[in-house]
CSV table of C-alpha atoms and ligand atoms in Angstrom, one decimal:
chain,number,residue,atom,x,y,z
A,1250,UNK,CA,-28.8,0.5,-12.1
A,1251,UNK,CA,-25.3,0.4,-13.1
A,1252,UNK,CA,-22.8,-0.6,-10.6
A,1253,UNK,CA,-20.5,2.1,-8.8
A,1254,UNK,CA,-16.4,1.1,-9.0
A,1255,UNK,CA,-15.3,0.0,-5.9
A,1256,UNK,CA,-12.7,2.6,-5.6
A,1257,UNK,CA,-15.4,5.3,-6.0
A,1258,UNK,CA,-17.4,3.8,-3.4
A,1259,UNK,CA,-14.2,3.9,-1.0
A,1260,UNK,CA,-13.6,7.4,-1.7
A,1261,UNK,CA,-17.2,8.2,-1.2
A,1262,UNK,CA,-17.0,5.9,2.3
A,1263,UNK,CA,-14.3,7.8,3.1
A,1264,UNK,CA,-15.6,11.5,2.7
A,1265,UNK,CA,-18.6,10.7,4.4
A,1266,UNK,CA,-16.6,9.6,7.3
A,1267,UNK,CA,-15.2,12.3,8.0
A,1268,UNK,CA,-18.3,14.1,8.0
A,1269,UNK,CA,-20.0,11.4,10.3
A,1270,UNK,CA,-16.9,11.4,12.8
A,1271,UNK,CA,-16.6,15.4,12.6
A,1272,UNK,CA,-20.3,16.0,13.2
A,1273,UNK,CA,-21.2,13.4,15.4
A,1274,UNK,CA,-18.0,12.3,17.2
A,1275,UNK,CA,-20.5,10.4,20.1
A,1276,UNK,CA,-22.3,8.6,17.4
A,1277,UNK,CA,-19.3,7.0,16.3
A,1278,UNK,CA,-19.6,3.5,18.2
A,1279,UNK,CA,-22.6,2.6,16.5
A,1280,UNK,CA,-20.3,2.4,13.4
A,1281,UNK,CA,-16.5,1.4,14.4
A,1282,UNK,CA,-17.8,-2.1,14.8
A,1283,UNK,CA,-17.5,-2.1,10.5
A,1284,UNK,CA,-14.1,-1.1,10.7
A,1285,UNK,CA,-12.9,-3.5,13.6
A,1286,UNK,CA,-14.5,-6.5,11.6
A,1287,UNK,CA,-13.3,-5.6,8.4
A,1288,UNK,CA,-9.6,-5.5,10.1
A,1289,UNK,CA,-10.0,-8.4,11.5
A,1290,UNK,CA,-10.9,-10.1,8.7
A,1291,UNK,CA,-8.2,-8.9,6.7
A,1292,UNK,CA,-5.9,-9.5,9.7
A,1293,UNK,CA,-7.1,-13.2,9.3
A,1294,UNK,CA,-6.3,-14.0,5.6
A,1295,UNK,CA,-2.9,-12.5,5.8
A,1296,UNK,CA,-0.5,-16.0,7.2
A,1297,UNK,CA,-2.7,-18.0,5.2
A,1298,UNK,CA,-2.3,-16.0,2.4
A,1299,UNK,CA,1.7,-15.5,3.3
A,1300,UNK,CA,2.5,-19.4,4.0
A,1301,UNK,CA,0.4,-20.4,0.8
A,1302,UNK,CA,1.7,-17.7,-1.8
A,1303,UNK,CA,4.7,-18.1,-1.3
A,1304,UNK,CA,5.0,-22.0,-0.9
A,1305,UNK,CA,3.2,-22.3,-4.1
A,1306,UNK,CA,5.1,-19.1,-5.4
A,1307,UNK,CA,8.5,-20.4,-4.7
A,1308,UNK,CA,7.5,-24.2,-5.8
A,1309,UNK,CA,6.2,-22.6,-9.4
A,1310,UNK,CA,9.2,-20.5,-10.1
A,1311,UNK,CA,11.6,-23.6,-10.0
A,1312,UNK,CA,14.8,-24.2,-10.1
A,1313,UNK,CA,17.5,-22.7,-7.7
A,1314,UNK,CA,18.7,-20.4,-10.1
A,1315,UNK,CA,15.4,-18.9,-11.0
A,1316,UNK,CA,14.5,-18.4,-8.0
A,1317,UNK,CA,18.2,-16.4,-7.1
A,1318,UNK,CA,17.4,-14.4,-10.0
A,1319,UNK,CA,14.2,-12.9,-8.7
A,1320,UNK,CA,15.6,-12.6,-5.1
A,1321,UNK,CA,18.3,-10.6,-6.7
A,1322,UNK,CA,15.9,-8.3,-8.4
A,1323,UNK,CA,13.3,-8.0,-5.9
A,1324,UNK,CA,16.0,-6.9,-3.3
A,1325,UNK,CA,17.5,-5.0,-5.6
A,1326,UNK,CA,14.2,-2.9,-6.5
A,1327,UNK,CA,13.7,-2.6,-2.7
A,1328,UNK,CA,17.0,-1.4,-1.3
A,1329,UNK,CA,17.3,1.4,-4.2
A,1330,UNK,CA,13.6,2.6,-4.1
A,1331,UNK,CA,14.2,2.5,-0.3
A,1332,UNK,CA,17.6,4.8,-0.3
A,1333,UNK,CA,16.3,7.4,-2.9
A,1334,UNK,CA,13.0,8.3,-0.7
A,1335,UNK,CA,15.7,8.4,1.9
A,1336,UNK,CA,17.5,10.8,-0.2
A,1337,UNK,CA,14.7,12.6,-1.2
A,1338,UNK,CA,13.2,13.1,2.8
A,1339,UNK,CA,17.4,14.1,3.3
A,1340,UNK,CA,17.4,17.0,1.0
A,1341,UNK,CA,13.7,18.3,1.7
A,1342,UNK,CA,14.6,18.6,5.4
A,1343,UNK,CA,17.8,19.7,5.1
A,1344,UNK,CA,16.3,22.2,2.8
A,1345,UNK,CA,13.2,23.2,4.6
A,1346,UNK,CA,14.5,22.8,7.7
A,1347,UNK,CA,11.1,22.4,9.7
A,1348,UNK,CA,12.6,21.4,13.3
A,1349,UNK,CA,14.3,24.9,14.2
A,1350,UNK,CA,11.8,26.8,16.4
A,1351,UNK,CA,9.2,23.6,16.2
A,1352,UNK,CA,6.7,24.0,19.1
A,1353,UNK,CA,8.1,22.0,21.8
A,1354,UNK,CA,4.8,22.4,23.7
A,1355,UNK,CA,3.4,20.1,21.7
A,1356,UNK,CA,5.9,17.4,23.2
A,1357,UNK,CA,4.0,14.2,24.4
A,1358,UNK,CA,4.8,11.4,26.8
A,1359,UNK,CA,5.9,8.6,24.6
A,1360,UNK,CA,5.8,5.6,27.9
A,1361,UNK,CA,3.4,3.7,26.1
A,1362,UNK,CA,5.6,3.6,22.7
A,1363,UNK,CA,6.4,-0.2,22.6
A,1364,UNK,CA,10.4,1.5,22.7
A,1365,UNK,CA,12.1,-1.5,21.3
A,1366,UNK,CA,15.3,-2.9,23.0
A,1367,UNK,CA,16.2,-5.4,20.2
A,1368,UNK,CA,19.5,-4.5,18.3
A,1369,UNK,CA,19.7,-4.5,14.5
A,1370,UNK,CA,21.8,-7.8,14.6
A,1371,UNK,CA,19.1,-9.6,17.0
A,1372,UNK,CA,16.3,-8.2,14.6
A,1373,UNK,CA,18.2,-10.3,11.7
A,1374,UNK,CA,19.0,-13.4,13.7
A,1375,UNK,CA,15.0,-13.4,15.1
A,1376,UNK,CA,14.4,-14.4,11.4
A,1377,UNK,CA,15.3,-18.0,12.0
A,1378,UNK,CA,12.4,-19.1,14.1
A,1379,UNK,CA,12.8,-21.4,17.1
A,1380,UNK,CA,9.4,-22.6,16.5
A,1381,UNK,CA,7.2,-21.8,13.6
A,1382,UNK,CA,3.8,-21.6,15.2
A,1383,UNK,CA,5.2,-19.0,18.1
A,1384,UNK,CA,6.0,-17.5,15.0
A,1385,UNK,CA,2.1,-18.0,13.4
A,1386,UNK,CA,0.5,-16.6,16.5
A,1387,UNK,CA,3.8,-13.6,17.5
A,1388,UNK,CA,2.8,-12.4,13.4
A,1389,UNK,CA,6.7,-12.5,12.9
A,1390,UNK,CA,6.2,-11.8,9.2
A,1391,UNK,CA,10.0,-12.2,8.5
A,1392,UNK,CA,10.1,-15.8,10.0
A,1393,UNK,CA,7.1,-16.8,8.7
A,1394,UNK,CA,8.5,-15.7,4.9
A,1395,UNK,CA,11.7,-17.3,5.8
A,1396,UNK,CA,10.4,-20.7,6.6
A,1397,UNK,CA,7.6,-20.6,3.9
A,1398,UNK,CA,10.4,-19.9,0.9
A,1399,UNK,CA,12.8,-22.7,2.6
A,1400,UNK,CA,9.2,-25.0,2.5
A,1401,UNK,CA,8.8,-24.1,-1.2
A,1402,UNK,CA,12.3,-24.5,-2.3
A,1403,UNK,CA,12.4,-27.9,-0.6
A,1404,UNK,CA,9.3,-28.9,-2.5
A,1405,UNK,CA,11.0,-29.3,-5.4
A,1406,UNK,CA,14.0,-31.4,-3.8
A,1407,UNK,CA,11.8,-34.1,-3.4
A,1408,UNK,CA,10.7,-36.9,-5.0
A,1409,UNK,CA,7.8,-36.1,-7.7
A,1410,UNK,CA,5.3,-38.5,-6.0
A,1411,UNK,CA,5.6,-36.1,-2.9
A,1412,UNK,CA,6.3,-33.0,-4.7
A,1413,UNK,CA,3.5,-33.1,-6.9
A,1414,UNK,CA,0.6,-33.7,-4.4
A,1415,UNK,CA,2.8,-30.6,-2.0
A,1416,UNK,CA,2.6,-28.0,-5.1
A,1417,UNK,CA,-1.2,-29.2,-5.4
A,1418,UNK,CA,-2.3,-28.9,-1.7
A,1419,UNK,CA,-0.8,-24.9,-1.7
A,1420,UNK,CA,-1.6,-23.7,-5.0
A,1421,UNK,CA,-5.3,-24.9,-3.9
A,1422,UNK,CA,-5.4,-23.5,-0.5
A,1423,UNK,CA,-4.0,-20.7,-2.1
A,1424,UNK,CA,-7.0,-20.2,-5.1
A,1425,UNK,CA,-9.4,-20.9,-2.1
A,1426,UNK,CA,-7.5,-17.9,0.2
A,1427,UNK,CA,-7.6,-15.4,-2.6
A,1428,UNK,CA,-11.8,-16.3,-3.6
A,1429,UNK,CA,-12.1,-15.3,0.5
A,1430,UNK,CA,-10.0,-12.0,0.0
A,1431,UNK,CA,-12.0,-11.4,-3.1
A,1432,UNK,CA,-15.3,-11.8,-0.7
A,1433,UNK,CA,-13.6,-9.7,2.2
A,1434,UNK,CA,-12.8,-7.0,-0.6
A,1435,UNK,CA,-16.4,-6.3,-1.3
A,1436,UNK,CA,-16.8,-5.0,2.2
A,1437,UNK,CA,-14.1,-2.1,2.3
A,1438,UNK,CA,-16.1,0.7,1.8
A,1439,UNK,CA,-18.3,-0.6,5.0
A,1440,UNK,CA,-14.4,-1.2,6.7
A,1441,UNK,CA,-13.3,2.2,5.7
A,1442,UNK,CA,-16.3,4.3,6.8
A,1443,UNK,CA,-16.1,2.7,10.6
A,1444,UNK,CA,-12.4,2.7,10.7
A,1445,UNK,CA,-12.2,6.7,9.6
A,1446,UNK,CA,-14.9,8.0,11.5
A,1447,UNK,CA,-13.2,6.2,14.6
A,1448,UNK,CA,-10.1,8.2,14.0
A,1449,UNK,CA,-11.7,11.3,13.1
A,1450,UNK,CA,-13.8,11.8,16.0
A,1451,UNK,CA,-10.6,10.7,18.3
A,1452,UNK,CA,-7.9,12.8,16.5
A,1453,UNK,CA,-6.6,15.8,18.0
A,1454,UNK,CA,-7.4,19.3,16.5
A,1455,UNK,CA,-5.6,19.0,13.3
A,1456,UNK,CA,-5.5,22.9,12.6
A,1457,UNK,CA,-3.6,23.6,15.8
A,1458,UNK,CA,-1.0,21.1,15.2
A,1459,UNK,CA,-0.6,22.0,11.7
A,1460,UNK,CA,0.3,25.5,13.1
A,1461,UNK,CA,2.6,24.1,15.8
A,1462,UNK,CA,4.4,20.8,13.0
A,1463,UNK,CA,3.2,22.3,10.0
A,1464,UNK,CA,6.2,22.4,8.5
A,1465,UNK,CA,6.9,19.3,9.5
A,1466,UNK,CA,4.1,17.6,7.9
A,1467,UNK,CA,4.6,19.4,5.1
A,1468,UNK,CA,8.3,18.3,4.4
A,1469,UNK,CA,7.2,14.7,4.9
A,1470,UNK,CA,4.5,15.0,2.4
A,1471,UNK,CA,6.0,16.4,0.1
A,1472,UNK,CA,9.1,14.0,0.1
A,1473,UNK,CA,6.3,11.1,0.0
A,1474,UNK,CA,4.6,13.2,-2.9
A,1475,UNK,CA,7.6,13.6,-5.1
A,1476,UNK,CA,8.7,9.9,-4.6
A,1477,UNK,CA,5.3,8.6,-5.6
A,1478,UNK,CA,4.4,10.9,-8.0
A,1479,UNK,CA,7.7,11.6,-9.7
A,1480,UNK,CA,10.3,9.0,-8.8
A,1481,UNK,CA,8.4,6.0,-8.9
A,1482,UNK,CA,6.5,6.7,-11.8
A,1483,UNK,CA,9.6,7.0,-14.0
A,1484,UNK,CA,11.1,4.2,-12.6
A,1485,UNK,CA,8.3,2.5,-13.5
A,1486,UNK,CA,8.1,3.8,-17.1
A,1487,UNK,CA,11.5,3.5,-17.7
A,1488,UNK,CA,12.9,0.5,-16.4
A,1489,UNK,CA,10.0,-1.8,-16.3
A,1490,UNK,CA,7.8,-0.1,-19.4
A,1491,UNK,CA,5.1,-0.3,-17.5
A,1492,UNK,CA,2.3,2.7,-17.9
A,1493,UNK,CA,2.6,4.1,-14.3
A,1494,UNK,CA,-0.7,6.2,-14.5
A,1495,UNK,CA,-2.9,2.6,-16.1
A,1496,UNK,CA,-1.4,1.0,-13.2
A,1497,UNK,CA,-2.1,3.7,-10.3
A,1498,UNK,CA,-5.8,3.6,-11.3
A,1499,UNK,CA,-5.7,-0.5,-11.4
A,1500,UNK,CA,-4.4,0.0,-7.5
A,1501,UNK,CA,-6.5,2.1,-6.6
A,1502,UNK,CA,-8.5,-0.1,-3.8
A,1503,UNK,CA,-5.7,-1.4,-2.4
A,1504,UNK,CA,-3.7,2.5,-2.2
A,1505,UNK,CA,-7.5,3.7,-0.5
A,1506,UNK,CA,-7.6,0.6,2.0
A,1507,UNK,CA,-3.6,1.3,2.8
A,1508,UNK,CA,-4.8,5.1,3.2
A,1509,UNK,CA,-7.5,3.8,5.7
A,1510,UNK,CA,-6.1,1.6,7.6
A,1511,UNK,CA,-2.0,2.6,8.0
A,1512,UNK,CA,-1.1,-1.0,7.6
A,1513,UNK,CA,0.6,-2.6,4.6
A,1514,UNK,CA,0.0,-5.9,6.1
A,1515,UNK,CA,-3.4,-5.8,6.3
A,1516,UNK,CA,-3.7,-4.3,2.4
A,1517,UNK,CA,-1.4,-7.0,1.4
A,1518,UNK,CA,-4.7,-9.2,0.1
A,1519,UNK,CA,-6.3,-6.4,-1.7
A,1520,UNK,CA,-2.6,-6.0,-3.3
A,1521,UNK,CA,-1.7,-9.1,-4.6
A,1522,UNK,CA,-5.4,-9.0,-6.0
A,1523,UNK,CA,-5.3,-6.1,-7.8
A,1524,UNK,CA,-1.7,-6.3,-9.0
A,1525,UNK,CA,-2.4,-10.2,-10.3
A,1526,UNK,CA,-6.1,-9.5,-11.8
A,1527,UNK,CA,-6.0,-6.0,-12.9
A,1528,UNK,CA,-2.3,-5.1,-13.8
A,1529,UNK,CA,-2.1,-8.7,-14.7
A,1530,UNK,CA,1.4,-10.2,-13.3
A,1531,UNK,CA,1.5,-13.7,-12.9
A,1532,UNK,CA,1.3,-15.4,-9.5
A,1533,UNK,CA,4.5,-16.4,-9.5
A,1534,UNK,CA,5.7,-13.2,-9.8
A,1535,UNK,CA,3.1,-11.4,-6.9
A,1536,UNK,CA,3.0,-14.2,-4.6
A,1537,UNK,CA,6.8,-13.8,-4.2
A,1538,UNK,CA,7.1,-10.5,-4.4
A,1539,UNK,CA,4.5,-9.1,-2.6
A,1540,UNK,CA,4.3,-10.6,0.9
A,1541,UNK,CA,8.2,-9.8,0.8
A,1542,UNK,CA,7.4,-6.4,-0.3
A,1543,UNK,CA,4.8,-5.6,2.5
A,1544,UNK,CA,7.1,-7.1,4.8
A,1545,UNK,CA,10.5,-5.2,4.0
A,1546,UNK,CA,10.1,-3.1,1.2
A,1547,UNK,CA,9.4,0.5,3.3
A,1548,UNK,CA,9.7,3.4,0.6
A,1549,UNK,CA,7.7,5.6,3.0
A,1550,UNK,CA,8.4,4.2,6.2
A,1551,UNK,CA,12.2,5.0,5.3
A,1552,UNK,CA,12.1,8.2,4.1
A,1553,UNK,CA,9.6,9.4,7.4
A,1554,UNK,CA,12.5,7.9,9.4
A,1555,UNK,CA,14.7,10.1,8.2
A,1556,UNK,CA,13.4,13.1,8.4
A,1557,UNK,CA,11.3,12.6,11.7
A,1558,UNK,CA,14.8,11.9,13.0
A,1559,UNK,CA,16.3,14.9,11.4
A,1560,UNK,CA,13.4,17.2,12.8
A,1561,UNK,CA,14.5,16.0,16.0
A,1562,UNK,CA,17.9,17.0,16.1
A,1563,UNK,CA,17.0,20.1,14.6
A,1564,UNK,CA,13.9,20.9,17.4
A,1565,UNK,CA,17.2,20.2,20.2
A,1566,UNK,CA,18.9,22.5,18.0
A,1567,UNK,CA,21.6,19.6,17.4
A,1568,UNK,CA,23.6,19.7,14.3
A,1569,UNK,CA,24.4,16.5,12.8
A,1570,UNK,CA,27.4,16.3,10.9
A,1571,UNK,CA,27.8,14.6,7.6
A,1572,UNK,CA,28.8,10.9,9.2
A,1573,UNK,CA,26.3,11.4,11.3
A,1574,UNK,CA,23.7,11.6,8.5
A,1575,UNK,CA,25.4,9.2,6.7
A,1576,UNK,CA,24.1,6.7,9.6
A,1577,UNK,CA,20.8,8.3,9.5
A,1578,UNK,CA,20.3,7.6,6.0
A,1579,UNK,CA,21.9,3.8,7.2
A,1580,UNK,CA,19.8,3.1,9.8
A,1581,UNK,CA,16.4,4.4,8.3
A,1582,UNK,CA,17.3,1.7,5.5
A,1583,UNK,CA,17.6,-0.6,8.3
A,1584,UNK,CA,14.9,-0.2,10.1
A,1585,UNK,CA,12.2,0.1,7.0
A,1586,UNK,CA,13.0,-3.0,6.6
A,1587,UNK,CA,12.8,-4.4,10.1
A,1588,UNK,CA,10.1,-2.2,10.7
A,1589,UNK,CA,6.2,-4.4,10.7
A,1590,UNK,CA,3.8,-3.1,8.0
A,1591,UNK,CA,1.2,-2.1,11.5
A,1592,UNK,CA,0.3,1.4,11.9
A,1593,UNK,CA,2.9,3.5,13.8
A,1594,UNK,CA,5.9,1.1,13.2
A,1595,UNK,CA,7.8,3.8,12.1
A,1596,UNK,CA,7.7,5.6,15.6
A,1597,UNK,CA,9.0,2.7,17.7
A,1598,UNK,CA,11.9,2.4,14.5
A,1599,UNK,CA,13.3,6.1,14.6
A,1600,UNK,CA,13.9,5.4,18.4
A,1601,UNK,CA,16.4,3.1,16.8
A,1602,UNK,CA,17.7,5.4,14.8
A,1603,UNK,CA,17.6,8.6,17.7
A,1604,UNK,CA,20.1,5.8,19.6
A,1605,UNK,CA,22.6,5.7,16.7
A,1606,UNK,CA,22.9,9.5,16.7
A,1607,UNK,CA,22.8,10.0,20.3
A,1608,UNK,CA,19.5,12.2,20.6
A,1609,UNK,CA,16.8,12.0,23.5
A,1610,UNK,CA,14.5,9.2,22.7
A,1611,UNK,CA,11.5,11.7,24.2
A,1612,UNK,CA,12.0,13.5,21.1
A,1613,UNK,CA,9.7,11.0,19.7
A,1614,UNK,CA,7.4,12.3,21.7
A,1615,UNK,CA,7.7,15.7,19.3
A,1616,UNK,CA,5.7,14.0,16.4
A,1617,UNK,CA,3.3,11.5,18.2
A,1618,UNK,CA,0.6,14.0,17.4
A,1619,UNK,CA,0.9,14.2,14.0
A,1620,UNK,CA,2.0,10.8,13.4
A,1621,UNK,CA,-1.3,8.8,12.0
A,1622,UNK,CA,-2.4,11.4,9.3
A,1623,UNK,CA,1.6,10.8,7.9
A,1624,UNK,CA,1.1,7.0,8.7
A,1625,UNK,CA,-1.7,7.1,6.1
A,1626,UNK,CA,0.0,8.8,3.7
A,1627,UNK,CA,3.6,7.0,3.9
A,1628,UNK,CA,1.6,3.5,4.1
A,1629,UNK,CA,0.0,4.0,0.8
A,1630,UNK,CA,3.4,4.6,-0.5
A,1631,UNK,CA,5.1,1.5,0.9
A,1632,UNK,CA,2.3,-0.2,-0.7
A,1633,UNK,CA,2.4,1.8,-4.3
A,1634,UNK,CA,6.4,0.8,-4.5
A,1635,UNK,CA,5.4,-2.7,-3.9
A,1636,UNK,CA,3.3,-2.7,-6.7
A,1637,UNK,CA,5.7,-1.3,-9.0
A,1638,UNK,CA,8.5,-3.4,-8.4
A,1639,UNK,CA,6.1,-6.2,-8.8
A,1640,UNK,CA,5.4,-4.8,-12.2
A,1641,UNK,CA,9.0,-4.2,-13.1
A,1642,UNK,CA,10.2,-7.6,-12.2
A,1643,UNK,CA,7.4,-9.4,-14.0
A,1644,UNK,CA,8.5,-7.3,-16.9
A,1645,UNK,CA,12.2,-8.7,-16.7
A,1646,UNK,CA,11.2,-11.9,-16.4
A,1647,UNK,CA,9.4,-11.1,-19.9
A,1648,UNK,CA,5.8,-11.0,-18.9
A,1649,UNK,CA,2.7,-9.5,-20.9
A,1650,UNK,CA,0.9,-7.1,-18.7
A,1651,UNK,CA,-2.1,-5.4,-19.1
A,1652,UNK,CA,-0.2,-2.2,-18.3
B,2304,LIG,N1,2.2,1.8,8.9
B,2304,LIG,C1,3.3,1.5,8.0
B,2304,LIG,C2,2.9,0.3,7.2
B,2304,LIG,O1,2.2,-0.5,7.5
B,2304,LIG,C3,4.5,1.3,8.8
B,2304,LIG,C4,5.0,2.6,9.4
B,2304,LIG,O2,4.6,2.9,10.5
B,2304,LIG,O3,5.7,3.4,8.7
B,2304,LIG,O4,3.4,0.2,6.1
C-alpha cells in the first residue's frame, strides 16, 4: 500500500478531531493523553536541540566576522518582517475599525493572566543569566541562546586540541538530537488528533463569539493572511530567489504542528527539520537561525499585538493619536520579541503594550475568548517567516537550495 505524506495524514488527524471533540466532547480523555505526550516530547528535545545547534552552528560558521555578518542579516530579516505585519495589522484596523460597538458582554476576568511586571529594560538585562541551569529548567530561551552562541564562539578561541574534540562532542549530540526529532515526528498526526479534540470539546461556542468579535477576528486574520500569503512570499521570491510556494509545501508539517499546538517552541524541531532536509539549507545556516527565530522573530505575534491593542482602545471608545500609535507599533516590536513562542504569549505582552498607552489592562479580558483559534493562526505565521528568512539568508550566503 503506498504510504500517505505526513502532512496529509496531519490534516486528516486534524479534521477528524474536530469531529471526535464536537461529537463526543466526554469521550475526549480517552484521547488527550496522545496530545500531552506528543508535547512533551517535543517540549523535551527543544534545550537539547537549542544548546547543541547552535554551539555546533556558531563553532561551524567561524570566524568573528562571519558570524557578525549573519547576525546582521538574521536581525535584519526579523525586525523588518516584524514592523510590516505591524504595519499591515495598523492599516487593517484602522481601516476596519472592529473595536467600536464590540460586545463588551463578552468581557472576561483576566486574574489568572500571568500579567507581567517586568519592564522592557529588565526583560533585556534577564538575558545574561546568573546561572545557566536556572536558566535550563526556567526555559529562558533568550539566555539559554545567549550563553550557547558565547559557548560556540569561544570554541574556536581555543587551542585546536580542545577545540576540535568541543565541535565534535556538539555536532554529534546534535546528529543524535535531530535522528530523535525525526522519530518524535512520525507521531504528530497521533499528537495533533489528542491535542485538537481537547480544545474543541473545551472551546467556547465559536459562532456566538464570532457574532459578538467577529470583526475582530476577521481583521487579525486577514492582516495574518495578507502577510503570509502576499508579503512574505514576495519577499521571499524577490530578495532571497527562493520559490515561496515549493517551499510552503516543503513546511508544511511543521506550519500544521504550529497550527496544532500554538507554540513555536515546541515546532521548532519539526522546523529546523524540514527547512534543513527538505528546502535543503545548511546546518549552519538553520541551526543559527532558527532557534533565534522561534525565539524572537514574532511576525504574527507582533502584528496581533497591535491590533488587539488597537481593538481595545477603540471598544473604550479611546482615540489614540498618532504618537500614541507610533508607540504601539514600538512596543508590539518590542514585545514580539520578548514575547516566549508558548501559546497565549501574546496576551500577557499587549498588557505591556495597554501600559504604554494608558488603557485598562481588563481590556485584555475583551479578547480572551477568542484568543486560541488566532494563536493558531498567528503561530503558524511566526513559524512560516522563520522559515523564509532562513531561506533568504542561506541564499546570501550563496547556498544551493532545493527551492
Ligand atoms: N503562541 C505564539 C507562538 O508560540 C506566541 C503568541 O502567543 O503570540 O509563537
Amino acid at each position: 500500500m503506498k504510504k500517505i505524506a505526513l502532512h496529509w495524514q496531519i490534516l486528516i488527524a486534524l479534521l477528524l478531531a474536530v469531529l471526535f471533540g464536537a461529537i463526543f466532547p466526554n469521550q475526549v480523555r480517552y484521547v488527550s493523553w496522545m496530545g500531552d505526550i506528543f508535547m512533551r516530547a517535543l517540549k523535551m528535545l527543544i534545550i537539547p536541540l537549542i544548546l547543541s545547534s547552535i554551539i555546533s552552528g556558531v563553532t561551524n560558521i567561524g570566524s568573528a566576522e562571519h558570524l557578525g555578518r549573519l547576525t546582521f542579516k538574521t536581525f535584519s530579516y526579523y525586525v523588518i518582517t516584524s514592523t510590516l505585519a505591524i504595519l499591515t495589522g495598523l492599516f487593517l484596523v484602522n481601516t476596519i475599525v472592529p473595536g467600536t460597538g464590540a460586545d463588551m458582554g463578552l468581557m472576561q476576568g483576566v486574574d489568572n493572566l500571568n500579567i507581567t511586571k517586568e519592564s522592557l529594560g529588565q526583560t533585556l538585562i534577564h538575558i545574561v543569566p546568573t546561572n545557566i541551569f536556572q536558566a535550563f529548567v526556567d526555559n529562558k530561551m533568550l539566555s539559554i541562546i545567549f550563553f550557547a552562541i558565547l559557548f560556540g564562539f569561544f570554541i574556536n578561541q581555543v587551542d585546536s586540541k580542545h577545540s576540535n574534540f568541543l565541535k565534535e562532542l556538539f555536532n554529534s549530540i546534535f546528529e543524535v538530537m535531530m535522528k530523535i526529532t525525526l522519530f518524535v515526528i512520525k507521531f504528530t498526526p497521533l499528537g495533533v488528533f489528542g491535542i485538537v479534540a481537547l480544545q474543541i470539546s473545551t472551546s467556547p461556542d465559536l459562532i456566538q463569539l464570532a457574532i459578538g468579535l467577529g470583526k475582530f477576528m476577521i481583521t487579525v486574520i486577514a492582516a495574518l493572511v495578507i502577510h503570509s500569503f502576499i508579503t512574505l512570499p514576495l519577499i521571499t521570491k524577490f530578495i532571497g530567489k527562493v520559490n515561496p510556494i515549493k517551499h510552503f509545501k516543503n513546511m508544511s508539517t511543521p506550519l500544521l504542528t504550529a497550527f496544532s499546538t500554538s507554540s513555536s517552541n515546541a515546532t521548532l524541531p519539526l522546523t529546523m527539520e524540514a527547512v534543513e532536509n527538505n528546502s535543503g539549507v545548511s546546518n549552519k545556516i538553520t541551526s543559527f537561525t532558527l532557534p533565534l527565530g522561534a525565539t524572537i522573530n514574532m511576525d504574527g505575534t507582533a502584528l496581533y499585538e497591535c491590533v488587539a491593542a488597537m481593538f481595545i482602545a477603540q471598544a473604550y471608545g479611546v482615540e489614540l493619536s498618532i504618537l500614541q500609535q507610533f508607540i504601539v507599533v514600538m512596543t508590539a516590536l518590542l514585545t514580539s520579541i520578548g514575547a516566549a513562542g508558548i501559546p497565549m504569549a501574546s496576551l500577557v505582552m499587549i498588557t505591556v503594550i495597554l501600559t504604554q498607552v494608558g488603557l485598562p489592562l481588563e481590556g485584555v479580558g475583551l479578547i480572551l475568548a477568542v484568543d486560541r483559534p488566532l494563536d493558531m493562526l498567528r503561530t503558524a505565521t511566526n513559524v512560516w517567516s522563520d522559515s523564509c528568512g532562513a531561506t533568504i539568508i542561506a541564499k546570501s550566503e550563496g547556498e544551493i537550495l532545493k527551492v
